[in-house]
mmCIF file of C-alpha atoms and ligand atoms in Angstrom:
data_model
loop_
_atom_site.group_PDB
_atom_site.id
_atom_site.type_symbol
_atom_site.label_atom_id
_atom_site.label_comp_id
_atom_site.label_asym_id
_atom_site.label_seq_id
_atom_site.Cartn_x
_atom_site.Cartn_y
_atom_site.Cartn_z
ATOM 1 C CA MET A 1273 0.000 0.000 0.000
ATOM 2 C CA LYS A 1274 1.376 3.381 -0.943
ATOM 3 C CA LEU A 1275 -0.029 6.179 1.164
ATOM 4 C CA SER A 1276 -0.883 9.311 -0.785
ATOM 5 C CA PHE A 1277 -2.533 12.677 -0.224
ATOM 6 C CA ARG A 1278 -4.510 14.930 -2.510
ATOM 7 C CA TRP A 1279 -2.994 18.337 -3.175
ATOM 8 C CA TYR A 1280 -4.609 21.084 -5.244
ATOM 9 C CA GLY A 1281 -1.417 22.730 -6.451
ATOM 10 C CA ALA A 1282 0.441 25.904 -5.503
ATOM 11 C CA ASP A 1283 -2.790 27.655 -4.426
ATOM 12 C CA ASP A 1284 -3.674 24.935 -1.935
ATOM 13 C CA ALA A 1285 -3.613 26.174 1.666
ATOM 14 C CA VAL A 1286 -2.221 22.752 2.553
ATOM 15 C CA LYS A 1287 1.468 23.016 1.698
ATOM 16 C CA LEU A 1288 3.461 20.108 0.298
ATOM 17 C CA GLN A 1289 5.845 20.390 3.215
ATOM 18 C CA TYR A 1290 2.986 19.838 5.675
ATOM 19 C CA ILE A 1291 1.942 16.742 3.774
ATOM 20 C CA ARG A 1292 5.542 15.545 3.812
ATOM 21 C CA GLN A 1293 5.489 15.774 7.600
ATOM 22 C CA ILE A 1294 2.792 13.108 7.855
ATOM 23 C CA PRO A 1295 4.729 9.902 8.617
ATOM 24 C CA SER A 1296 4.863 7.270 5.857
ATOM 25 C CA MET A 1297 3.543 9.591 3.155
ATOM 26 C CA ASP A 1298 4.686 8.348 -0.272
ATOM 27 C CA SER A 1299 2.942 10.187 -3.099
ATOM 28 C CA ILE A 1300 0.954 13.226 -4.066
ATOM 29 C CA VAL A 1301 -2.331 13.042 -5.921
ATOM 30 C CA THR A 1302 -2.822 16.135 -8.033
ATOM 31 C CA ALA A 1303 -3.760 17.574 -11.439
ATOM 32 C CA ILE A 1304 -3.402 20.570 -13.721
ATOM 33 C CA TYR A 1305 -6.328 22.798 -12.830
ATOM 34 C CA ASP A 1306 -6.076 25.736 -15.206
ATOM 35 C CA VAL A 1307 -6.761 23.963 -18.502
ATOM 36 C CA PRO A 1308 -10.358 23.652 -19.750
ATOM 37 C CA VAL A 1309 -11.800 20.135 -19.620
ATOM 38 C CA GLY A 1310 -10.955 18.216 -22.783
ATOM 39 C CA GLU A 1311 -7.812 20.138 -23.727
ATOM 40 C CA VAL A 1312 -4.261 18.784 -23.839
ATOM 41 C CA TRP A 1313 -2.086 19.639 -20.838
ATOM 42 C CA SER A 1314 1.147 21.379 -21.782
ATOM 43 C CA ASN A 1315 4.377 19.468 -21.231
ATOM 44 C CA GLU A 1316 5.797 22.511 -19.413
ATOM 45 C CA SER A 1317 2.980 22.557 -16.868
ATOM 46 C CA ILE A 1318 3.306 18.816 -16.273
ATOM 47 C CA VAL A 1319 7.076 19.066 -15.793
ATOM 48 C CA LYS A 1320 6.656 22.039 -13.437
ATOM 49 C CA LEU A 1321 4.086 20.219 -11.311
ATOM 50 C CA LYS A 1322 6.258 17.115 -11.150
ATOM 51 C CA ALA A 1323 9.245 19.185 -10.032
ATOM 52 C CA GLU A 1324 7.243 20.894 -7.274
ATOM 53 C CA VAL A 1325 6.105 17.543 -5.923
ATOM 54 C CA GLU A 1326 9.517 15.902 -6.172
ATOM 55 C CA ASN A 1327 11.263 18.864 -4.581
ATOM 56 C CA ALA A 1328 9.186 18.115 -1.498
ATOM 57 C CA ASN A 1329 10.507 14.543 -1.570
ATOM 58 C CA LEU A 1330 7.174 13.100 -2.602
ATOM 59 C CA LYS A 1331 6.331 11.061 -5.684
ATOM 60 C CA PHE A 1332 4.405 12.336 -8.671
ATOM 61 C CA ASP A 1333 2.617 9.059 -9.406
ATOM 62 C CA VAL A 1334 -1.120 9.678 -9.366
ATOM 63 C CA ILE A 1335 -3.261 12.136 -11.302
ATOM 64 C CA GLU A 1336 -6.775 12.871 -10.071
ATOM 65 C CA SER A 1337 -8.333 13.669 -12.443
ATOM 66 C CA VAL A 1338 -7.916 13.915 -16.163
ATOM 67 C CA PRO A 1339 -11.581 14.874 -16.569
ATOM 68 C CA VAL A 1340 -13.670 13.440 -19.396
ATOM 69 C CA HIS A 1341 -15.351 16.013 -21.662
ATOM 70 C CA GLU A 1342 -19.178 15.962 -21.621
ATOM 71 C CA ASP A 1343 -19.231 15.371 -25.396
ATOM 72 C CA ILE A 1344 -17.618 11.967 -24.769
ATOM 73 C CA LYS A 1345 -20.214 11.074 -22.125
ATOM 74 C CA LEU A 1346 -22.974 12.341 -24.417
ATOM 75 C CA GLY A 1347 -21.559 10.427 -27.396
ATOM 76 C CA LEU A 1348 -21.515 13.477 -29.678
ATOM 77 C CA PRO A 1349 -19.618 13.443 -32.996
ATOM 78 C CA THR A 1350 -17.104 15.879 -31.483
ATOM 79 C CA ARG A 1351 -16.078 13.198 -28.980
ATOM 80 C CA ASP A 1352 -13.320 11.851 -31.234
ATOM 81 C CA LYS A 1353 -11.351 15.066 -30.981
ATOM 82 C CA TYR A 1354 -11.591 14.987 -27.183
ATOM 83 C CA ILE A 1355 -10.643 11.311 -27.064
ATOM 84 C CA GLU A 1356 -7.524 12.083 -29.122
ATOM 85 C CA ASN A 1357 -6.674 14.818 -26.612
ATOM 86 C CA TYR A 1358 -7.223 12.369 -23.775
ATOM 87 C CA LYS A 1359 -4.812 9.894 -25.355
ATOM 88 C CA GLU A 1360 -2.218 12.629 -25.711
ATOM 89 C CA ASN A 1361 -2.596 13.466 -22.024
ATOM 90 C CA ILE A 1362 -1.998 9.802 -21.162
ATOM 91 C CA ARG A 1363 1.198 9.786 -23.256
ATOM 92 C CA ARG A 1364 2.467 13.035 -21.751
ATOM 93 C CA LEU A 1365 1.752 11.961 -18.181
ATOM 94 C CA ALA A 1366 3.443 8.612 -18.787
ATOM 95 C CA LYS A 1367 6.531 10.432 -19.966
ATOM 96 C CA ALA A 1368 6.538 12.293 -16.646
ATOM 97 C CA GLY A 1369 6.439 8.974 -14.777
ATOM 98 C CA VAL A 1370 2.768 8.964 -13.743
ATOM 99 C CA LYS A 1371 1.474 5.488 -12.883
ATOM 100 C CA VAL A 1372 -2.279 5.928 -12.293
ATOM 101 C CA ILE A 1373 -4.938 8.236 -13.734
ATOM 102 C CA CYS A 1374 -8.233 8.660 -11.876
ATOM 103 C CA TYR A 1375 -11.308 9.897 -13.767
ATOM 104 C CA ASN A 1376 -15.061 9.582 -13.578
ATOM 105 C CA PHE A 1377 -17.943 9.164 -15.983
ATOM 106 C CA MET A 1378 -20.680 11.042 -14.119
ATOM 107 C CA PRO A 1379 -22.882 13.274 -16.276
ATOM 108 C CA VAL A 1380 -22.699 17.016 -15.453
ATOM 109 C CA PHE A 1381 -22.098 16.832 -11.693
ATOM 110 C CA ASP A 1382 -19.347 14.931 -9.960
ATOM 111 C CA TRP A 1383 -19.889 14.407 -6.197
ATOM 112 C CA THR A 1384 -23.156 15.814 -4.861
ATOM 113 C CA ARG A 1385 -23.854 17.031 -1.340
ATOM 114 C CA THR A 1386 -26.647 19.162 0.063
ATOM 115 C CA GLN A 1387 -24.514 21.019 2.600
ATOM 116 C CA LEU A 1388 -20.744 21.437 2.913
ATOM 117 C CA ASP A 1389 -20.546 22.866 6.407
ATOM 118 C CA LYS A 1390 -22.919 20.912 8.604
ATOM 119 C CA VAL A 1391 -21.894 21.449 12.224
ATOM 120 C CA LEU A 1392 -21.654 18.075 13.944
ATOM 121 C CA GLU A 1393 -22.262 17.614 17.647
ATOM 122 C CA ASP A 1394 -18.534 17.905 18.462
ATOM 123 C CA GLY A 1395 -18.311 21.279 16.710
ATOM 124 C CA SER A 1396 -16.482 20.016 13.626
ATOM 125 C CA THR A 1397 -18.062 20.559 10.212
ATOM 126 C CA ALA A 1398 -18.647 17.986 7.507
ATOM 127 C CA LEU A 1399 -20.154 17.451 4.073
ATOM 128 C CA VAL A 1400 -23.606 15.900 4.234
ATOM 129 C CA TYR A 1401 -26.315 14.637 1.940
ATOM 130 C CA TYR A 1402 -29.811 14.989 3.347
ATOM 131 C CA LYS A 1403 -32.598 13.606 1.174
ATOM 132 C CA GLU A 1404 -34.975 16.179 2.532
ATOM 133 C CA GLN A 1405 -32.722 19.003 1.346
ATOM 134 C CA LEU A 1406 -32.094 17.349 -2.011
ATOM 135 C CA GLU A 1407 -35.779 17.061 -2.765
ATOM 136 C CA LYS A 1408 -36.038 20.840 -2.532
ATOM 137 C CA MET A 1409 -33.171 21.413 -4.968
ATOM 138 C CA ASP A 1410 -33.465 22.028 -8.651
ATOM 139 C CA PRO A 1411 -30.215 22.904 -10.392
ATOM 140 C CA LEU A 1412 -32.162 24.318 -13.339
ATOM 141 C CA THR A 1413 -34.346 26.819 -11.548
ATOM 142 C CA GLY A 1414 -31.679 27.339 -8.920
ATOM 143 C CA GLU A 1415 -34.188 28.110 -6.200
ATOM 144 C CA LEU A 1416 -31.799 26.380 -3.886
ATOM 145 C CA SER A 1417 -28.173 26.225 -4.870
ATOM 146 C CA LEU A 1418 -26.197 23.044 -5.316
ATOM 147 C CA PRO A 1419 -23.199 23.316 -2.991
ATOM 148 C CA GLY A 1420 -19.881 23.003 -4.769
ATOM 149 C CA TRP A 1421 -21.354 23.376 -8.264
ATOM 150 C CA ASP A 1422 -22.892 26.834 -8.226
ATOM 151 C CA SER A 1423 -20.111 28.465 -10.154
ATOM 152 C CA SER A 1424 -19.287 25.620 -12.553
ATOM 153 C CA TYR A 1425 -22.080 26.288 -15.025
ATOM 154 C CA THR A 1426 -24.385 29.121 -15.977
ATOM 155 C CA LYS A 1427 -28.110 28.357 -15.825
ATOM 156 C CA ASP A 1428 -28.224 28.370 -19.652
ATOM 157 C CA GLN A 1429 -25.362 25.887 -19.909
ATOM 158 C CA LEU A 1430 -27.081 23.640 -17.413
ATOM 159 C CA ALA A 1431 -30.407 23.821 -19.257
ATOM 160 C CA ASP A 1432 -28.612 22.896 -22.467
ATOM 161 C CA LEU A 1433 -26.759 19.971 -20.881
ATOM 162 C CA PHE A 1434 -29.923 18.603 -19.265
ATOM 163 C CA LYS A 1435 -31.677 18.811 -22.627
ATOM 164 C CA GLN A 1436 -28.893 16.842 -24.291
ATOM 165 C CA TYR A 1437 -28.865 14.239 -21.516
ATOM 166 C CA SER A 1438 -32.616 13.739 -21.860
ATOM 167 C CA LYS A 1439 -31.651 11.546 -24.846
ATOM 168 C CA VAL A 1440 -28.994 9.601 -22.940
ATOM 169 C CA ASP A 1441 -30.328 6.842 -20.749
ATOM 170 C CA GLU A 1442 -28.207 4.382 -18.764
ATOM 171 C CA GLU A 1443 -27.688 2.052 -21.725
ATOM 172 C CA ALA A 1444 -26.575 4.919 -23.937
ATOM 173 C CA LEU A 1445 -24.144 6.039 -21.239
ATOM 174 C CA TRP A 1446 -22.749 2.485 -21.080
ATOM 175 C CA SER A 1447 -22.210 2.459 -24.788
ATOM 176 C CA ASN A 1448 -20.493 5.870 -24.704
ATOM 177 C CA LEU A 1449 -18.257 4.630 -21.917
ATOM 178 C CA GLU A 1450 -17.391 1.497 -23.886
ATOM 179 C CA TYR A 1451 -16.529 3.563 -26.952
ATOM 180 C CA PHE A 1452 -14.200 5.715 -24.834
ATOM 181 C CA LEU A 1453 -12.520 2.766 -23.088
ATOM 182 C CA LYS A 1454 -11.925 0.802 -26.280
ATOM 183 C CA GLN A 1455 -9.854 3.711 -27.500
ATOM 184 C CA ILE A 1456 -7.992 4.790 -24.426
ATOM 185 C CA ILE A 1457 -7.155 1.501 -22.683
ATOM 186 C CA PRO A 1458 -4.802 0.328 -25.474
ATOM 187 C CA VAL A 1459 -2.958 3.650 -25.135
ATOM 188 C CA ALA A 1460 -2.796 3.214 -21.370
ATOM 189 C CA GLU A 1461 -1.383 -0.290 -21.901
ATOM 190 C CA GLN A 1462 1.275 0.925 -24.311
ATOM 191 C CA ASN A 1463 2.273 3.646 -21.874
ATOM 192 C CA ASP A 1464 2.001 1.540 -18.729
ATOM 193 C CA ILE A 1465 -0.519 3.823 -17.039
ATOM 194 C CA LYS A 1466 -3.334 2.265 -15.045
ATOM 195 C CA MET A 1467 -6.710 3.889 -15.625
ATOM 196 C CA ALA A 1468 -8.851 3.952 -12.485
ATOM 197 C CA ILE A 1469 -12.489 5.029 -12.776
ATOM 198 C CA HIS A 1470 -13.997 6.721 -9.742
ATOM 199 C CA PRO A 1471 -17.470 5.505 -8.759
ATOM 200 C CA ASP A 1472 -20.473 7.770 -8.830
ATOM 201 C CA ASP A 1473 -21.005 9.743 -5.668
ATOM 202 C CA PRO A 1474 -23.624 9.040 -4.425
ATOM 203 C CA PRO A 1475 -24.128 5.835 -6.432
ATOM 204 C CA TYR A 1476 -27.556 6.408 -7.957
ATOM 205 C CA ASN A 1477 -29.226 8.702 -10.483
ATOM 206 C CA ILE A 1478 -29.655 12.301 -9.383
ATOM 207 C CA PHE A 1479 -31.828 15.020 -10.927
ATOM 208 C CA GLY A 1480 -32.835 12.553 -13.644
ATOM 209 C CA LEU A 1481 -29.243 12.202 -14.888
ATOM 210 C CA PRO A 1482 -28.065 8.607 -15.381
ATOM 211 C CA ARG A 1483 -25.330 7.132 -13.208
ATOM 212 C CA ILE A 1484 -23.830 3.694 -13.879
ATOM 213 C CA ILE A 1485 -20.668 3.177 -11.788
ATOM 214 C CA THR A 1486 -22.772 2.430 -8.785
ATOM 215 C CA ASN A 1487 -22.866 -1.169 -7.565
ATOM 216 C CA GLU A 1488 -21.232 -4.582 -7.809
ATOM 217 C CA LYS A 1489 -23.176 -5.759 -10.836
ATOM 218 C CA ASN A 1490 -22.247 -2.607 -12.727
ATOM 219 C CA LEU A 1491 -18.599 -2.706 -11.625
ATOM 220 C CA ASP A 1492 -18.423 -6.278 -12.989
ATOM 221 C CA ARG A 1493 -19.920 -5.066 -16.236
ATOM 222 C CA PHE A 1494 -17.495 -2.135 -16.357
ATOM 223 C CA LEU A 1495 -14.426 -4.340 -15.861
ATOM 224 C CA LYS A 1496 -15.551 -6.638 -18.660
ATOM 225 C CA LEU A 1497 -16.033 -3.821 -21.160
ATOM 226 C CA VAL A 1498 -12.275 -4.006 -21.627
ATOM 227 C CA ASP A 1499 -10.877 -6.946 -19.721
ATOM 228 C CA SER A 1500 -7.415 -5.573 -19.033
ATOM 229 C CA LYS A 1501 -5.777 -4.727 -15.736
ATOM 230 C CA TYR A 1502 -5.182 -1.273 -17.216
ATOM 231 C CA ASN A 1503 -8.944 -0.815 -17.050
ATOM 232 C CA GLY A 1504 -9.315 -0.609 -13.292
ATOM 233 C CA LEU A 1505 -10.942 1.104 -10.370
ATOM 234 C CA THR A 1506 -10.501 3.914 -7.942
ATOM 235 C CA PHE A 1507 -12.395 2.229 -5.147
ATOM 236 C CA CYS A 1508 -13.963 5.028 -3.131
ATOM 237 C CA THR A 1509 -15.385 3.533 0.054
ATOM 238 C CA GLY A 1510 -17.402 6.637 0.891
ATOM 239 C CA SER A 1511 -19.029 6.956 -2.538
ATOM 240 C CA LEU A 1512 -20.072 3.325 -2.932
ATOM 241 C CA GLY A 1513 -20.638 3.059 0.810
ATOM 242 C CA SER A 1514 -23.166 5.871 0.909
ATOM 243 C CA ALA A 1515 -25.816 3.409 -0.286
ATOM 244 C CA SER A 1516 -26.674 0.463 1.931
ATOM 245 C CA PHE A 1517 -27.050 -1.910 -1.059
ATOM 246 C CA ASN A 1518 -23.250 -2.025 -1.442
ATOM 247 C CA ASN A 1519 -21.277 -4.404 0.765
ATOM 248 C CA ILE A 1520 -17.989 -2.516 0.818
ATOM 249 C CA VAL A 1521 -15.771 -5.111 2.502
ATOM 250 C CA GLU A 1522 -16.908 -7.847 0.100
ATOM 251 C CA MET A 1523 -16.452 -5.598 -2.909
ATOM 252 C CA VAL A 1524 -12.969 -4.441 -1.863
ATOM 253 C CA ASP A 1525 -12.038 -8.088 -1.317
ATOM 254 C CA LYS A 1526 -13.321 -9.174 -4.708
ATOM 255 C CA TYR A 1527 -11.800 -6.413 -6.809
ATOM 256 C CA SER A 1528 -8.476 -6.238 -4.977
ATOM 257 C CA SER A 1529 -8.058 -10.020 -5.292
ATOM 258 C CA GLN A 1530 -8.628 -9.592 -9.027
ATOM 259 C CA GLY A 1531 -5.875 -6.942 -9.119
ATOM 260 C CA ARG A 1532 -8.300 -4.370 -10.515
ATOM 261 C CA ILE A 1533 -8.086 -1.730 -7.757
ATOM 262 C CA HIS A 1534 -5.249 0.678 -8.492
ATOM 263 C CA PHE A 1535 -6.275 3.451 -6.165
ATOM 264 C CA MET A 1536 -8.217 3.420 -2.900
ATOM 265 C CA HIS A 1537 -10.089 6.414 -1.513
ATOM 266 C CA VAL A 1538 -10.716 5.651 2.133
ATOM 267 C CA ARG A 1539 -13.503 7.704 3.644
ATOM 268 C CA ASN A 1540 -16.108 6.895 6.263
ATOM 269 C CA VAL A 1541 -19.763 7.856 6.097
ATOM 270 C CA LYS A 1542 -22.576 7.593 8.590
ATOM 271 C CA LEU A 1543 -25.729 6.308 6.944
ATOM 272 C CA LEU A 1544 -29.003 7.625 8.290
ATOM 273 C CA GLU A 1545 -32.291 5.764 8.226
ATOM 274 C CA ASP A 1546 -33.886 7.577 5.310
ATOM 275 C CA GLY A 1547 -30.884 7.008 2.985
ATOM 276 C CA SER A 1548 -29.243 10.336 3.839
ATOM 277 C CA PHE A 1549 -25.633 10.350 4.997
ATOM 278 C CA GLU A 1550 -23.029 12.426 6.786
ATOM 279 C CA GLU A 1551 -19.298 12.213 6.135
ATOM 280 C CA SER A 1552 -17.607 11.208 9.356
ATOM 281 C CA ALA A 1553 -14.138 10.829 10.829
ATOM 282 C CA HIS A 1554 -12.212 7.868 9.381
ATOM 283 C CA TYR A 1555 -12.193 6.034 12.728
ATOM 284 C CA SER A 1556 -14.631 3.125 12.272
ATOM 285 C CA PRO A 1557 -16.849 3.738 15.338
ATOM 286 C CA CYS A 1558 -17.665 7.214 13.981
ATOM 287 C CA GLY A 1559 -19.289 5.955 10.787
ATOM 288 C CA SER A 1560 -21.069 3.039 9.153
ATOM 289 C CA LEU A 1561 -18.024 1.551 7.419
ATOM 290 C CA ASP A 1562 -15.601 -0.837 9.079
ATOM 291 C CA ILE A 1563 -12.265 0.644 8.016
ATOM 292 C CA VAL A 1564 -10.281 -2.066 9.827
ATOM 293 C CA ALA A 1565 -12.126 -4.787 7.899
ATOM 294 C CA ILE A 1566 -11.482 -2.923 4.630
ATOM 295 C CA MET A 1567 -7.757 -2.628 5.377
ATOM 296 C CA LYS A 1568 -7.636 -6.282 6.391
ATOM 297 C CA VAL A 1569 -8.913 -7.548 3.050
ATOM 298 C CA LEU A 1570 -6.554 -5.216 1.207
ATOM 299 C CA HIS A 1571 -3.674 -6.586 3.237
ATOM 300 C CA LYS A 1572 -4.766 -10.191 2.696
ATOM 301 C CA ASN A 1573 -4.803 -9.549 -1.055
ATOM 302 C CA ASN A 1574 -1.343 -7.913 -0.989
ATOM 303 C CA PHE A 1575 -2.702 -4.591 -2.193
ATOM 304 C CA ASP A 1576 0.240 -2.596 -3.520
ATOM 305 C CA GLY A 1577 -1.614 0.268 -5.181
ATOM 306 C CA TYR A 1578 -2.101 3.831 -3.996
ATOM 307 C CA LEU A 1579 -4.408 4.773 -1.155
ATOM 308 C CA ARG A 1580 -5.415 8.176 0.053
ATOM 309 C CA PRO A 1581 -7.421 9.251 3.065
ATOM 310 C CA ASP A 1582 -10.451 10.863 1.492
ATOM 311 C CA HIS A 1583 -12.560 13.771 2.703
ATOM 312 C CA GLY A 1584 -12.013 14.866 6.240
ATOM 313 C CA ARG A 1585 -14.130 17.061 8.467
ATOM 314 C CA MET A 1586 -12.961 20.567 9.331
ATOM 315 C CA ILE A 1587 -11.546 20.418 12.832
ATOM 316 C CA TRP A 1588 -9.438 22.573 15.176
ATOM 317 C CA GLY A 1589 -10.740 25.763 13.580
ATOM 318 C CA GLU A 1590 -9.279 25.018 10.170
ATOM 319 C CA THR A 1591 -10.997 26.688 7.223
ATOM 320 C CA GLY A 1592 -10.583 26.038 3.516
ATOM 321 C CA ARG A 1593 -11.727 23.682 0.798
ATOM 322 C CA PRO A 1594 -14.557 21.542 2.223
ATOM 323 C CA GLY A 1595 -13.406 17.953 2.695
ATOM 324 C CA TYR A 1596 -9.786 18.785 1.943
ATOM 325 C CA GLY A 1597 -8.334 20.389 5.041
ATOM 326 C CA LEU A 1598 -5.039 19.133 6.423
ATOM 327 C CA TYR A 1599 -5.863 18.099 9.976
ATOM 328 C CA ASP A 1600 -8.623 15.535 9.733
ATOM 329 C CA ARG A 1601 -7.168 13.939 6.619
ATOM 330 C CA ALA A 1602 -3.817 13.677 8.401
ATOM 331 C CA LEU A 1603 -5.541 11.970 11.338
ATOM 332 C CA GLY A 1604 -7.151 9.620 8.803
ATOM 333 C CA ALA A 1605 -3.785 8.920 7.182
ATOM 334 C CA MET A 1606 -2.206 7.976 10.494
ATOM 335 C CA TYR A 1607 -5.173 5.823 11.495
ATOM 336 C CA ILE A 1608 -4.866 3.930 8.193
ATOM 337 C CA ALA A 1609 -1.068 3.680 8.466
ATOM 338 C CA GLY A 1610 -1.471 2.360 12.013
ATOM 339 C CA ILE A 1611 -3.901 -0.334 10.934
ATOM 340 C CA TRP A 1612 -1.566 -1.333 8.095
ATOM 341 C CA GLU A 1613 1.485 -1.492 10.370
ATOM 342 C CA THR A 1614 -0.444 -3.692 12.795
ATOM 343 C CA LEU A 1615 -1.470 -6.022 9.972
ATOM 344 C CA GLU A 1616 2.106 -6.198 8.695
ATOM 345 C CA LYS A 1617 3.437 -7.095 12.127
ATOM 346 C CA THR A 1618 0.760 -9.565 13.124
ATOM 347 C CA ASN A 1619 0.424 -11.423 9.838
ATOM 348 C CA LYS A 1620 4.026 -12.224 9.076
HETATM 349 C C1 DNO B 41 -14.346 14.319 -4.498
HETATM 350 C C2 DNO B 41 -13.512 13.482 -5.360
HETATM 351 C C3 DNO B 41 -14.029 13.438 -6.786
HETATM 352 C C4 DNO B 41 -13.073 12.720 -7.685
HETATM 353 C C5 DNO B 41 -13.533 12.597 -9.103
HETATM 354 C C6 DNO B 41 -12.587 11.743 -9.901
HETATM 355 O O1 DNO B 41 -13.882 14.784 -3.513
HETATM 356 O O2 DNO B 41 -13.343 12.220 -4.852
HETATM 357 O O3 DNO B 41 -14.224 14.755 -7.228
HETATM 358 O O4 DNO B 41 -11.862 13.414 -7.687
HETATM 359 O O5 DNO B 41 -14.796 12.055 -9.187
HETATM 360 O O6 DNO B 41 -12.703 12.033 -11.250
#
């Protein structure tokens, strides 16, 4: 297991040096953020980012994300141009030594929460998803805003995208995903880069938009679309685990034993009775997921991919990007490293 940490580049309030100070930290997970989705990343910007990371004595091994242009997900004729750009990004990142690329195939919105600063009973704040709040939201009329996505699209752009997606049902999305994979996985193979799709968060349709990377049956189907180890998973415990129909420990066991998990996102969530959820501290008793059991199956299957502590709460007065403060993620990292060390020492 290679412990990693997400870093949003030079503007991130969390400095590389702070991340370096977390014991056993191996790699940085980052991306180029100032290039429009679908365009080719310049070699200069990739080399600069790599140098920044390596100067802090961390590895530049994982990119999260090279985002997929909506035209590819929609299956528009213009997709071929964007797929060519995607292939070029794979080649350029491989040249810089990158080993894993994380991406997702969610239409329009990536992760969805109804509140980013819910004050928990201990005074920390967390991202939450309350069904009751979601039912009152409509991204098109905007009567209530969608936290995290307000500034990503204008209302007109959103209306246009929703109109286009009205013709794309789940099967059409599968076929657009297959078309994309059949072209990019061979390039990933040639360049020895593992592609790792991130599951949909939460793992069901939202606002009438289709979502397909959601459950075990669909993950099986996904892995068979191109049956290559280069076509793999970012297994996000909090995304898949925010629906009670997913048995996370069993799924991690199955896909890690098949060698198809290249990147783990370890996050805990507390499921509420009505299907709502709150992101919680990583420590198992705080949430609904058994993090020790997850780490155990990874260890049993000799998991040697990358793992990052995912979303933390905001604690100790820290402010900044919701989910991505330093303190709670660092606590999560040490909790995970401690479990791993125990497993190493007791199972040899
Ligand atoms: C949320 C993240 C996601 C993830 C993308 C991968 O915090 O886990 O935004 O980076 O879905 O493409």
